[in-house]
mmCIF file of C-alpha atoms in Angstrom:
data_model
loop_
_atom_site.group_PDB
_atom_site.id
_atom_site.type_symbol
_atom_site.label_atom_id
_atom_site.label_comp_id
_atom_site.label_asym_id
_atom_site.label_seq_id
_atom_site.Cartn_x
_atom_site.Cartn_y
_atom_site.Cartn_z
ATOM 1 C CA UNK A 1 71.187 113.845 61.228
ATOM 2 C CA UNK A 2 70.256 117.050 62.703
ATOM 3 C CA UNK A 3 72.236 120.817 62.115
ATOM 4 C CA UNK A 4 73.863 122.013 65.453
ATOM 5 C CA UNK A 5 70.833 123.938 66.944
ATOM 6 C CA UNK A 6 72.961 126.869 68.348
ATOM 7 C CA UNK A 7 76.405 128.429 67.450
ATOM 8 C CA UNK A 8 78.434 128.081 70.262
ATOM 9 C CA UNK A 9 79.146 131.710 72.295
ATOM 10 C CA UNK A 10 81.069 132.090 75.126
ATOM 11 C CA UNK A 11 84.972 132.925 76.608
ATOM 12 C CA UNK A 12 85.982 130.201 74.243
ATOM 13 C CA UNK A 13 84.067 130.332 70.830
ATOM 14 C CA UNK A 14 86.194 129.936 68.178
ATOM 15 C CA UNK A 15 88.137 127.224 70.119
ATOM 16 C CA UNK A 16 87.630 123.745 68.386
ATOM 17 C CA UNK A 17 87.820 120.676 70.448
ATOM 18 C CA UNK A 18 88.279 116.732 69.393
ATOM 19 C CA UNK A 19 86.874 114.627 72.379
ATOM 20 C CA UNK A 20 87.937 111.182 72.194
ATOM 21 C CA UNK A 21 87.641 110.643 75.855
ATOM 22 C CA UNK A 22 85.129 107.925 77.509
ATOM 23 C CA UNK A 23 84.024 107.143 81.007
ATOM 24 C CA UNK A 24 84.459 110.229 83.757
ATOM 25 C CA UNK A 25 87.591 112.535 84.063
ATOM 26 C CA UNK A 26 87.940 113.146 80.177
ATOM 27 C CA UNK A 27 84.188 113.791 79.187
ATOM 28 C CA UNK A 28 84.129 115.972 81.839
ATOM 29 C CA UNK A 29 86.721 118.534 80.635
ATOM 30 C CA UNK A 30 85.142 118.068 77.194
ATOM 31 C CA UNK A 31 81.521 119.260 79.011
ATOM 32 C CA UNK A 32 82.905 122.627 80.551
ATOM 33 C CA UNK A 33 84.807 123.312 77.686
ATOM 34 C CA UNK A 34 81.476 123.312 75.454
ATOM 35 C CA UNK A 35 79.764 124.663 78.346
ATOM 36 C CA UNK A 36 81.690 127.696 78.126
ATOM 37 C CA UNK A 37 81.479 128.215 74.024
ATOM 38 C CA UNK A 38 84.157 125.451 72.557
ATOM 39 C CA UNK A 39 82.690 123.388 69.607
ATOM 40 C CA UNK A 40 83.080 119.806 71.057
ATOM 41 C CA UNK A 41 82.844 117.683 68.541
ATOM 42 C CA UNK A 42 82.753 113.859 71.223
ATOM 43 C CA UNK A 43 84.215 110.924 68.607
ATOM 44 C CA UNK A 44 82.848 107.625 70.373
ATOM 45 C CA UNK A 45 83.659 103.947 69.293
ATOM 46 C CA UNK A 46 81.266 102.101 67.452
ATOM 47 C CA UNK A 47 79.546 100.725 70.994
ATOM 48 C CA UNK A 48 79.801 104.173 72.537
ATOM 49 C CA UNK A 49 81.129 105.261 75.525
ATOM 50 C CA UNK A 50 80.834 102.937 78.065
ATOM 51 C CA UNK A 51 78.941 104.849 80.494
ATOM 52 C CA UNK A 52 75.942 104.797 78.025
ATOM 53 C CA UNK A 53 75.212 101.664 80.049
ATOM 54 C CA UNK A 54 75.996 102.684 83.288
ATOM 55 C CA UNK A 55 72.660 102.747 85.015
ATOM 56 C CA UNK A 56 69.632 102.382 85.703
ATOM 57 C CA UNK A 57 68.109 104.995 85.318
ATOM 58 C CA UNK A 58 67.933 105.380 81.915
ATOM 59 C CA UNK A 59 66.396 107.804 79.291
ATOM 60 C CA UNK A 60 66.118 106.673 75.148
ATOM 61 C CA UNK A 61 67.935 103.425 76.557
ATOM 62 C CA UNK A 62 70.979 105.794 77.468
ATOM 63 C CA UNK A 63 71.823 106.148 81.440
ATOM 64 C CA UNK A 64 72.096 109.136 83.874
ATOM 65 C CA UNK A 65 75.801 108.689 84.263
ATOM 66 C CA UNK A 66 76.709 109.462 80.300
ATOM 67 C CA UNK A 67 73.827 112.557 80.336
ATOM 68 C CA UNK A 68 75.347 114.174 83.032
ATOM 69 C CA UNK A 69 79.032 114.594 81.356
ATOM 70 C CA UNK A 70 77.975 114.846 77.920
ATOM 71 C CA UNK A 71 76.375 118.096 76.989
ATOM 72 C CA UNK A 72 76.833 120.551 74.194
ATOM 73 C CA UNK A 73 79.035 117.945 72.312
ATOM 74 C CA UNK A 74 78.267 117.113 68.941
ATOM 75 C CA UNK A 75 78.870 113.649 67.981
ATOM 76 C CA UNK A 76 80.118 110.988 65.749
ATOM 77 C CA UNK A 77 81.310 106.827 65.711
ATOM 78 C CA UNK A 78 84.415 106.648 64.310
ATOM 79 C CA UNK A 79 86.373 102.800 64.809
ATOM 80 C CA UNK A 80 89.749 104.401 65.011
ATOM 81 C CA UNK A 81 91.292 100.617 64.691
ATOM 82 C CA UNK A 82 90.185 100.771 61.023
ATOM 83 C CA UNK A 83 92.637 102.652 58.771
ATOM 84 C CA UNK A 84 89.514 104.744 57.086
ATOM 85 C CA UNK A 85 87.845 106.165 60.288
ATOM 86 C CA UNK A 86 92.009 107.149 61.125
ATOM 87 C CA UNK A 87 92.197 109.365 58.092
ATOM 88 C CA UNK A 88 88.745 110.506 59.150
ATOM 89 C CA UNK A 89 90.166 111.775 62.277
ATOM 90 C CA UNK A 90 93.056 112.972 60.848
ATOM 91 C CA UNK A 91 91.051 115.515 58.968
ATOM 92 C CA UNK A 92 89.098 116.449 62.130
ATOM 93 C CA UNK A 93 92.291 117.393 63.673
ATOM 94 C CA UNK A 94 93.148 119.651 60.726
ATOM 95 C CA UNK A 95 90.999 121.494 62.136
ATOM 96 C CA UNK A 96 90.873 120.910 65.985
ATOM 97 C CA UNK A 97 92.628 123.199 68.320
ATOM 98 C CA UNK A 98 92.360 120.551 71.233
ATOM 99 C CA UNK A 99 92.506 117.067 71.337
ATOM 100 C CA UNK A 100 91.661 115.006 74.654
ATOM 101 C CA UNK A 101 91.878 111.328 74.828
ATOM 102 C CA UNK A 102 92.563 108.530 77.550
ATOM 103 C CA UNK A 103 93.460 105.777 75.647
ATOM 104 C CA UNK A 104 95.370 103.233 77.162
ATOM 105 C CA UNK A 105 99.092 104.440 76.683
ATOM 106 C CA UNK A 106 100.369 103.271 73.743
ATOM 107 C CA UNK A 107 96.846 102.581 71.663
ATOM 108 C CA UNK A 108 97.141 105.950 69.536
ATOM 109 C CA UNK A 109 101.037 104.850 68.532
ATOM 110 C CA UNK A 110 100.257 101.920 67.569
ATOM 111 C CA UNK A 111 97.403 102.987 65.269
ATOM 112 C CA UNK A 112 100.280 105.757 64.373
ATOM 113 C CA UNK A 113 98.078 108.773 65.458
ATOM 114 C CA UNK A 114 99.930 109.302 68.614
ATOM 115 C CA UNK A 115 100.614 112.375 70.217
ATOM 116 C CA UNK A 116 104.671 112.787 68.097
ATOM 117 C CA UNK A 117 102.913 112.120 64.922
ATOM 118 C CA UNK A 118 99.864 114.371 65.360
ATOM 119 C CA UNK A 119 101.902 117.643 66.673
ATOM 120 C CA UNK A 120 104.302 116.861 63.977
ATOM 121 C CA UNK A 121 101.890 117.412 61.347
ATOM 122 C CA UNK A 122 99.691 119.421 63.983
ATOM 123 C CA UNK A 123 102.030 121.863 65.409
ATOM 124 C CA UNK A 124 99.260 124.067 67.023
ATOM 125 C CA UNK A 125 97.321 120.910 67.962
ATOM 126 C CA UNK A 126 97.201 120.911 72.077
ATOM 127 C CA UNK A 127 96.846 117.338 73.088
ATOM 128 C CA UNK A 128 95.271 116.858 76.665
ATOM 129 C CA UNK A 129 96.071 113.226 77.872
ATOM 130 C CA UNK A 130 94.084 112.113 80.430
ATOM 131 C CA UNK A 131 95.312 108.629 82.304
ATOM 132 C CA UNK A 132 95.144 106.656 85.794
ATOM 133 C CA UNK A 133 99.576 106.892 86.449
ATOM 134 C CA UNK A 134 100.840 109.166 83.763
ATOM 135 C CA UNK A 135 102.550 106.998 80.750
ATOM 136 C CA UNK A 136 105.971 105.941 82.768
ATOM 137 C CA UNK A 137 107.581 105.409 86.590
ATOM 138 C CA UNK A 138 106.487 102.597 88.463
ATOM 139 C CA UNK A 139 102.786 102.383 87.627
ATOM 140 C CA UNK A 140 103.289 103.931 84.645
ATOM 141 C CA UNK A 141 100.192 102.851 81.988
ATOM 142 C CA UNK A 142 98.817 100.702 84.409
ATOM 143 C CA UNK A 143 94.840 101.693 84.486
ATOM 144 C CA UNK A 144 93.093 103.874 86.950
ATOM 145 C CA UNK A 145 89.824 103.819 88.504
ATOM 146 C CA UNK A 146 88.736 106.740 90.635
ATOM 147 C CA UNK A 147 87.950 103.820 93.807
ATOM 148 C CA UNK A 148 91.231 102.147 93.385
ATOM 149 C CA UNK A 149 93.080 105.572 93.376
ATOM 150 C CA UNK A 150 91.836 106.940 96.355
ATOM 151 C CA UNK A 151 92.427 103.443 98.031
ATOM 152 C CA UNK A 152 96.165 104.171 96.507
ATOM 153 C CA UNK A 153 96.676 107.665 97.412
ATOM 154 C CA UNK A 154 95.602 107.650 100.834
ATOM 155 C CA UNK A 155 92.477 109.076 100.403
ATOM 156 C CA UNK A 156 90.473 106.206 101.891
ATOM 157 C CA UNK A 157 92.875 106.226 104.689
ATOM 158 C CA UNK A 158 91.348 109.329 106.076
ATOM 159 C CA UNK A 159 88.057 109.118 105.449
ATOM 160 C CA UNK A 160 85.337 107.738 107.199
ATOM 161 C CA UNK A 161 84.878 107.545 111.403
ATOM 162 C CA UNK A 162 87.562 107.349 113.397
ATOM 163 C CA UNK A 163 86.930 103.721 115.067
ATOM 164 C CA UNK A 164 85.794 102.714 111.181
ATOM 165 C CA UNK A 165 87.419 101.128 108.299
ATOM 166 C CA UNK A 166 88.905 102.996 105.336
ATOM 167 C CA UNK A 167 86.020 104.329 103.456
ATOM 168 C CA UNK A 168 85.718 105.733 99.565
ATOM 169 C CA UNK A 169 84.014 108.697 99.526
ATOM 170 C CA UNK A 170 80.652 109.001 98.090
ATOM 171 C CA UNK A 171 81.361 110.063 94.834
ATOM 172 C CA UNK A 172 84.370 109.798 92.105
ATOM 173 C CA UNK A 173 85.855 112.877 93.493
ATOM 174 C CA UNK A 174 89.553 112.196 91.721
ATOM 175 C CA UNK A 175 87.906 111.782 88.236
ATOM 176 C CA UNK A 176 86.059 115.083 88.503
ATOM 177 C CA UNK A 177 89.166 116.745 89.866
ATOM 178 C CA UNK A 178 91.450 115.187 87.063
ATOM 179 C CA UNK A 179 88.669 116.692 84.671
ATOM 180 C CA UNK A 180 89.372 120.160 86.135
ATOM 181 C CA UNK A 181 92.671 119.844 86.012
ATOM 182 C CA UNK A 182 93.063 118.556 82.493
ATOM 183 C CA UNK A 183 90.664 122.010 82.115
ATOM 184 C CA UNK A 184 93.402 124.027 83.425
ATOM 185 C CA UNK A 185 95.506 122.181 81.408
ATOM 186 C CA UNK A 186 94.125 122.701 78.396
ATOM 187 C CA UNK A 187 93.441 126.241 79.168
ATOM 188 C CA UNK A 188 97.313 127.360 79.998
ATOM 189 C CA UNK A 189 98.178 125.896 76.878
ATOM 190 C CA UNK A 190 95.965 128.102 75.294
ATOM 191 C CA UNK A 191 97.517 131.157 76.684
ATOM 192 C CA UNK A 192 100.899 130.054 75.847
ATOM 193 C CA UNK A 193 100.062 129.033 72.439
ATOM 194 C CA UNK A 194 99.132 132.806 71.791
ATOM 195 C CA UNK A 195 102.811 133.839 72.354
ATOM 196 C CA UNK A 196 104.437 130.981 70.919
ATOM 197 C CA UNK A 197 101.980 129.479 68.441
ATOM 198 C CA UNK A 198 102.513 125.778 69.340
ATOM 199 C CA UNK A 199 100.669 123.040 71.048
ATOM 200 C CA UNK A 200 101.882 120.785 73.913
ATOM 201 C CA UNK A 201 100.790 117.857 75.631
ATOM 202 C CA UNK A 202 98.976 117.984 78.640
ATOM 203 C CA UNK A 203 98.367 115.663 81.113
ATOM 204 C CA UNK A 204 95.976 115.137 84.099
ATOM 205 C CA UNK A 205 96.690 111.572 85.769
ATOM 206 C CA UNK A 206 94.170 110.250 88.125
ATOM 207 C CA UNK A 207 97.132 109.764 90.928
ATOM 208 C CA UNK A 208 98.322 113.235 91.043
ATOM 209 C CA UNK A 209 95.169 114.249 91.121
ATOM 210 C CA UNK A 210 94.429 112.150 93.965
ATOM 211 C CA UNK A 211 97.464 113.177 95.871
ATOM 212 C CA UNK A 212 96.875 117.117 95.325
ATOM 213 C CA UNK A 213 93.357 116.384 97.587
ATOM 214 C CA UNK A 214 95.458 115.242 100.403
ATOM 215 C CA UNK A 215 95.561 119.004 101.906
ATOM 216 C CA UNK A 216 95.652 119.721 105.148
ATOM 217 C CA UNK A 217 96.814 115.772 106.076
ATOM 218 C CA UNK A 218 99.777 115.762 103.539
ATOM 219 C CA UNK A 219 100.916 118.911 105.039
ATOM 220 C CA UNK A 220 100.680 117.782 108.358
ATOM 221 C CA UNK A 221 103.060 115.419 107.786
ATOM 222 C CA UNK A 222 105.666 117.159 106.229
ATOM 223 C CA UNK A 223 105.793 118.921 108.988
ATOM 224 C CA UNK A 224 106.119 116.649 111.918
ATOM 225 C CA UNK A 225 105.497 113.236 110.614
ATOM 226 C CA UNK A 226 102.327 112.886 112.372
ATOM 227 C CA UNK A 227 100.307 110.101 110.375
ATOM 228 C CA UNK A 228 97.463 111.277 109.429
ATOM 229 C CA UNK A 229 93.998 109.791 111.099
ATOM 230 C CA UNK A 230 90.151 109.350 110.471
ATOM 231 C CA UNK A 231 88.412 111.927 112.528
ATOM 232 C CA UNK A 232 84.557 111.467 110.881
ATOM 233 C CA UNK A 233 83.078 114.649 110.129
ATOM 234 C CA UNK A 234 85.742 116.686 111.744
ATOM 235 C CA UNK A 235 88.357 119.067 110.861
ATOM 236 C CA UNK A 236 91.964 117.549 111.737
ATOM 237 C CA UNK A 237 93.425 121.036 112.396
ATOM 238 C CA UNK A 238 90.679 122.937 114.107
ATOM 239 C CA UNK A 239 87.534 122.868 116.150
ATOM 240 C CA UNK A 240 84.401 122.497 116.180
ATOM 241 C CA UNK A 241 84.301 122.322 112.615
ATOM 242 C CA UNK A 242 81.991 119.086 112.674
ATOM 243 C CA UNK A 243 78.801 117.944 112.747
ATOM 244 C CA UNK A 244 76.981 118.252 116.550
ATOM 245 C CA UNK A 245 73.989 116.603 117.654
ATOM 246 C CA UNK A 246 71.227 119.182 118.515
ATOM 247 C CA UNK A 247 67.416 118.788 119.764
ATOM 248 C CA UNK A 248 66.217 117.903 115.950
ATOM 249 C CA UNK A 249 68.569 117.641 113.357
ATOM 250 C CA UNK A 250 72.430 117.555 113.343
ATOM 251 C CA UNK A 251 74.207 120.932 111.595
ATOM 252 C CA UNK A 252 77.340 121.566 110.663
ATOM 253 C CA UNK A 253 79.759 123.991 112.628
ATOM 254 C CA UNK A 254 82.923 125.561 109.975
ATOM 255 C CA UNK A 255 84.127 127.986 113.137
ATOM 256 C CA UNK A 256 87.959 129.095 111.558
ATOM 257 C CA UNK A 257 88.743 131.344 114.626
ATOM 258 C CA UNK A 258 88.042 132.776 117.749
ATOM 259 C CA UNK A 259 86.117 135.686 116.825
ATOM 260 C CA UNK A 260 83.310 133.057 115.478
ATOM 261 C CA UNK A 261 84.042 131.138 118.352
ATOM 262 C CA UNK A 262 82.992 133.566 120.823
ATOM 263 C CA UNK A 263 80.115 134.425 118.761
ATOM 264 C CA UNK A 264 78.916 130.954 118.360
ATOM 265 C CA UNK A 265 79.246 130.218 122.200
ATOM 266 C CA UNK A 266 77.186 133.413 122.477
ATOM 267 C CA UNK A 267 74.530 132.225 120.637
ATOM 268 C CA UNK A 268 73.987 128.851 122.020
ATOM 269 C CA UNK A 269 73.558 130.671 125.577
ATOM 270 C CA UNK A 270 77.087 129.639 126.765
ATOM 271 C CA UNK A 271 79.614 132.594 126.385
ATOM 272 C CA UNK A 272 82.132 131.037 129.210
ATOM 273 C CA UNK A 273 83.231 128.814 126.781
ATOM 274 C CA UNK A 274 84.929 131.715 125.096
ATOM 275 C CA UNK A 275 86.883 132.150 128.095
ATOM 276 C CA UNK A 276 88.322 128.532 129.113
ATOM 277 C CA UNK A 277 91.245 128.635 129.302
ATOM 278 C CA UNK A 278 90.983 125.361 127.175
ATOM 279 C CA UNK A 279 89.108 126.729 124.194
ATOM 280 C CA UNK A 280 90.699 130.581 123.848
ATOM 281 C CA UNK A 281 92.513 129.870 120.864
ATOM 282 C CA UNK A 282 92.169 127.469 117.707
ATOM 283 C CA UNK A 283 95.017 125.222 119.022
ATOM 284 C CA UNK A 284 93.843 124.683 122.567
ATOM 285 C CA UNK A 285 90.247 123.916 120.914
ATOM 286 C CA UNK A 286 91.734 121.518 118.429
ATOM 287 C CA UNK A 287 93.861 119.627 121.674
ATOM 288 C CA UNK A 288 90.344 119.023 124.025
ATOM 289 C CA UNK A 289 88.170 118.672 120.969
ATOM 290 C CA UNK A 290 86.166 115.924 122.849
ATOM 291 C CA UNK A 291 85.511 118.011 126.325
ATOM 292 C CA UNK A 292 84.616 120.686 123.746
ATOM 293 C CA UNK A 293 82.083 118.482 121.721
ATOM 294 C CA UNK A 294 80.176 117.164 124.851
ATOM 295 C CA UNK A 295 79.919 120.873 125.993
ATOM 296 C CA UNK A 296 78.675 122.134 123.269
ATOM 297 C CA UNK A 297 76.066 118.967 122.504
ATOM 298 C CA UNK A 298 75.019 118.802 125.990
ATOM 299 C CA UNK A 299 74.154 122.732 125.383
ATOM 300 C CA UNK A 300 72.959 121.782 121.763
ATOM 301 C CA UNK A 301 70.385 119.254 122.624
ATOM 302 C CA UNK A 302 68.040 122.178 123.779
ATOM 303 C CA UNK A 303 68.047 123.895 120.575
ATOM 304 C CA UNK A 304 66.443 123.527 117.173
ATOM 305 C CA UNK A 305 68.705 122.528 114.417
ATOM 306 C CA UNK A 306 67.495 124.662 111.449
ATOM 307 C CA UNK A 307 66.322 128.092 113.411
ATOM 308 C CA UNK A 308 70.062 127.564 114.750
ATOM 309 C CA UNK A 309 71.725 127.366 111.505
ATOM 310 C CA UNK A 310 69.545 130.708 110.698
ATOM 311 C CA UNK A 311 70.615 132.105 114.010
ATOM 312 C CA UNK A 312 74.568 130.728 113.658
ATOM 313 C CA UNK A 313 75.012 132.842 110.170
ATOM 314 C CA UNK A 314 72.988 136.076 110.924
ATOM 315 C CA UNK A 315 75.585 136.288 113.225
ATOM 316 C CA UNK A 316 78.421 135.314 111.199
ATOM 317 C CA UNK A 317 79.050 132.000 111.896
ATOM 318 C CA UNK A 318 79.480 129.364 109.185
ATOM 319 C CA UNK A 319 77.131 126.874 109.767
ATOM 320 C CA UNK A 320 74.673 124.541 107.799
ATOM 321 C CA UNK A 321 71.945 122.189 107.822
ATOM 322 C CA UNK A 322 73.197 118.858 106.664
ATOM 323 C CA UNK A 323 71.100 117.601 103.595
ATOM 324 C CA UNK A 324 70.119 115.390 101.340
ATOM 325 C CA UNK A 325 71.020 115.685 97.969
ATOM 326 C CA UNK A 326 67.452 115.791 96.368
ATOM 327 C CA UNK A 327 67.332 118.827 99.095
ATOM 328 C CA UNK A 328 70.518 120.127 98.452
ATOM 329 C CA UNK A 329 69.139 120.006 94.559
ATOM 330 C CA UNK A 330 66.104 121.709 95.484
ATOM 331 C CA UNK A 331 66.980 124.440 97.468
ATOM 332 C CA UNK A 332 66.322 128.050 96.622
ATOM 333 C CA UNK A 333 69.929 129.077 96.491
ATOM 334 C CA UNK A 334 70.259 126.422 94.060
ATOM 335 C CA UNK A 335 68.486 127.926 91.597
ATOM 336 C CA UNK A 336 69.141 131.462 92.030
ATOM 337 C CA UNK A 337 72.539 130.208 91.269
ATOM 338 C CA UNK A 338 71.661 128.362 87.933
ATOM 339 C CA UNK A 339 73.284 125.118 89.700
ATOM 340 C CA UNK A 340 70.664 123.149 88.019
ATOM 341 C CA UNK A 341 70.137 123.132 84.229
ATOM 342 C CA UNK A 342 66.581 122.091 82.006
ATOM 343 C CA UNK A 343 66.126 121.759 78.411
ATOM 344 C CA UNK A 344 63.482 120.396 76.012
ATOM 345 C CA UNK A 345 63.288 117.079 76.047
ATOM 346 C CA UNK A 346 63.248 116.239 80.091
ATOM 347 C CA UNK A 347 66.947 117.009 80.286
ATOM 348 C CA UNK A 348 68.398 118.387 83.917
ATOM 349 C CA UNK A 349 71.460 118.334 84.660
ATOM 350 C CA UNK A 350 73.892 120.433 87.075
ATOM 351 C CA UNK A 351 74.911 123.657 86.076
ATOM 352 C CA UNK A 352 78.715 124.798 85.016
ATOM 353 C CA UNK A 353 80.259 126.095 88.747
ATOM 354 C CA UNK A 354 82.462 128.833 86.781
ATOM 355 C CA UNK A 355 80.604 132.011 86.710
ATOM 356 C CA UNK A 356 81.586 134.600 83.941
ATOM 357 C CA UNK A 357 80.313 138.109 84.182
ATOM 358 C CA UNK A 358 80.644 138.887 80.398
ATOM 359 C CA UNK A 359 80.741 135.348 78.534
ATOM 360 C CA UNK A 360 78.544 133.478 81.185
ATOM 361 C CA UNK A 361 77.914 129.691 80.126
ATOM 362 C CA UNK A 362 75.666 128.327 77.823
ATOM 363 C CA UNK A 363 73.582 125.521 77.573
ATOM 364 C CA UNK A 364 72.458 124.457 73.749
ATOM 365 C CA UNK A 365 71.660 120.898 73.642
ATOM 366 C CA UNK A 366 71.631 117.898 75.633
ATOM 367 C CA UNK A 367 73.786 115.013 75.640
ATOM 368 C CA UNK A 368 73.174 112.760 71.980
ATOM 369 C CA UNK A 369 71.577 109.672 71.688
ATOM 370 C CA UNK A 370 73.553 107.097 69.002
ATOM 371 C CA UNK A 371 70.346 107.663 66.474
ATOM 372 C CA UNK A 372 70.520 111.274 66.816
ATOM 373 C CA UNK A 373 74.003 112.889 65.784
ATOM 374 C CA UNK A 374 74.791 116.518 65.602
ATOM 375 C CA UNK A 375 77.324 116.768 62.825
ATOM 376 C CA UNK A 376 76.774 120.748 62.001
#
């Protein structure tokens, strides 16, 4: 056993947190919380958390997956079905000012450490619930994967070409946005705690998660019940806001209104594009998308792709190269924005995307290995 190498600093030193989470969404809120000064003290099950497994690649026989959500946690195995390790826990939370779990609903009752019994005893004890459908309704306490609940929530629907299939996206976008949101969470209760001096339970379900992405396509159809579509890499609401084929490599185009519209057509050599009747405003460019695309590839395909992208936002015109992500990792900007994070050992990991000016983030040790517990 090895003494906690750094006190924890930060906007929330002081602030004592019980992670009992496993997998994604969870150990994710636990990560920025210790990222930005909480003592995170991560309680696993004898076996660990499940993602300890989840690879290759692996490091100490622990994978990627669990190193890259488990930082500046200490740690401890505690077998919470065994009436010992409960009153083990039950002395941790004396002392915890958060609590986050995902059990499946009704585990922590029936070992009689559920959320009533623990505020009862706990009353300042804020208890951050993270599930797949929330504990009741319809799909109440059914369990959640982040593939499964963008197939569910229409996510899939909309993603992907627009002559393809439904398609997940690349990466478990709902579980990292349920992890910010059980942040928020757990950070309003917090603030309301200070004028009222009790916990409350939060929750962050994977679904409503899911369905708070669905922006602009949910709003669309509010509005005028048009079902939403897949378009491939562009916008549904305006244009060009895509990817266009140029002499080299494709860039991305974000043009949000006419001003960078006329300045775009300027710099690819075809200002009378500005002037179509067709293209003068963001709706008429959204209605002939396609005419607009083949213009503006046909006048693409004599150009450059990067020296455009330098050209495009000199002149203030959102635009991009599209990357990689051992490029995107790379880049210079990437850096100078502390985006990626290195400590002894051969640990790198992303950095924490909230910037503060006075309490900035901190970094004090890398995820824990079973044989190698913090318990300071």
């Amino acid at each position: 056993m090895q003494p906690l190498p750094t006190a924890p600093t930060g906007a929330l030193a002081g602030i004592r947190v019980l992670d009992l989470s496993r997998i994604l969404g969870g150990p994710y809120c636990g990560q920025i919380l210790g990222d930005h000064g909480a003592d995170v003290l991560k309680v696993e099950p004898p076996q660990g958390d499940d993602t300890r497994t989840w690879g290759p690649p692996f490091r100490d026989g622990v994978a990627s997956y669990y190193h890259g959500l488990n930082r500046n946690k200490r740690s401890m195995h505690l077998d919470l079905g065994s009436a010992e390790d409960r009153e083990a826990l039950l002395a941790l939370a004396a002392e915890a000012d958060v609590l986050v779990e995902n059990f499946k609903t009704g585990t922590m009752e029936r070992w009689g450490i559920g959320f009533d019994a623990l505020s009862q005893r706990f009353p300042r004890l804020i208890w951050c619930r993270v599930t797949g459908f929330g504990t009741d309704g319809p799909l109440g306490a059914l369990p959640g994967y982040d593939a499964a609940v963008q197939a569910m929530t229409g996510i899939m629907s909309i993603n992907g070409e627009a002559e393809g299939g439904p398609l997940r996206v690349g990466l478990p976008v709902v579980d990292m946005v349920t992890g910010l949101n059980a942040v928020i969470g757990v950070l309003l209760a917090l603030h309301e705690r200070g004028r009222s001096g009790r916990g409350q339970l939060v929750e962050a379900a994977l679904y409503d998660s899911g369905l708070s992405l669905l922006h602009p396509h949910a709003a669309n159809w509010f509005m005028d019940g048009t079902a939403p579509r897949r378009t491939g890499n562009a916008h549904p609401n305006i244009y060009p806001y895509d990817a266009l084929a140029t002499g080299t490599d494709p860039v991305f185009v974000a043009v949000g209104n006419d001003r960078q519209f006329a300045s775009f057509c300027r710099c690819i050599g075809q200002p009378q594009l500005a002037d179509d009747a067709r293209y003068r405003d963001a709706g008429g460019r959204s209605v002939h998308r396609d005419a607009l695309k083949r213009a503006l590839e046909a006048a693409l395909a004599a150009f450059d792709g990067r020296a455009l992208v330098d050209q495009l936002m000199a002149a203030g015109v959102p635009a991009a190269p599209v990357l990689p992500v051992e490029a995107a990792l790379t880049h210079p900007h990437t850096a100078h924005r502390g985006m990626v994070v290195e400590m002894e050992g051969g640990y790198r990991g992303l950095g924490a995307p909230v910037k503060l000016g006075r309490t900035p983030a901190t970094y004090r040790h890398a995820p824990l290995t079973p044989g190698d517990q913090f318990i300071g």
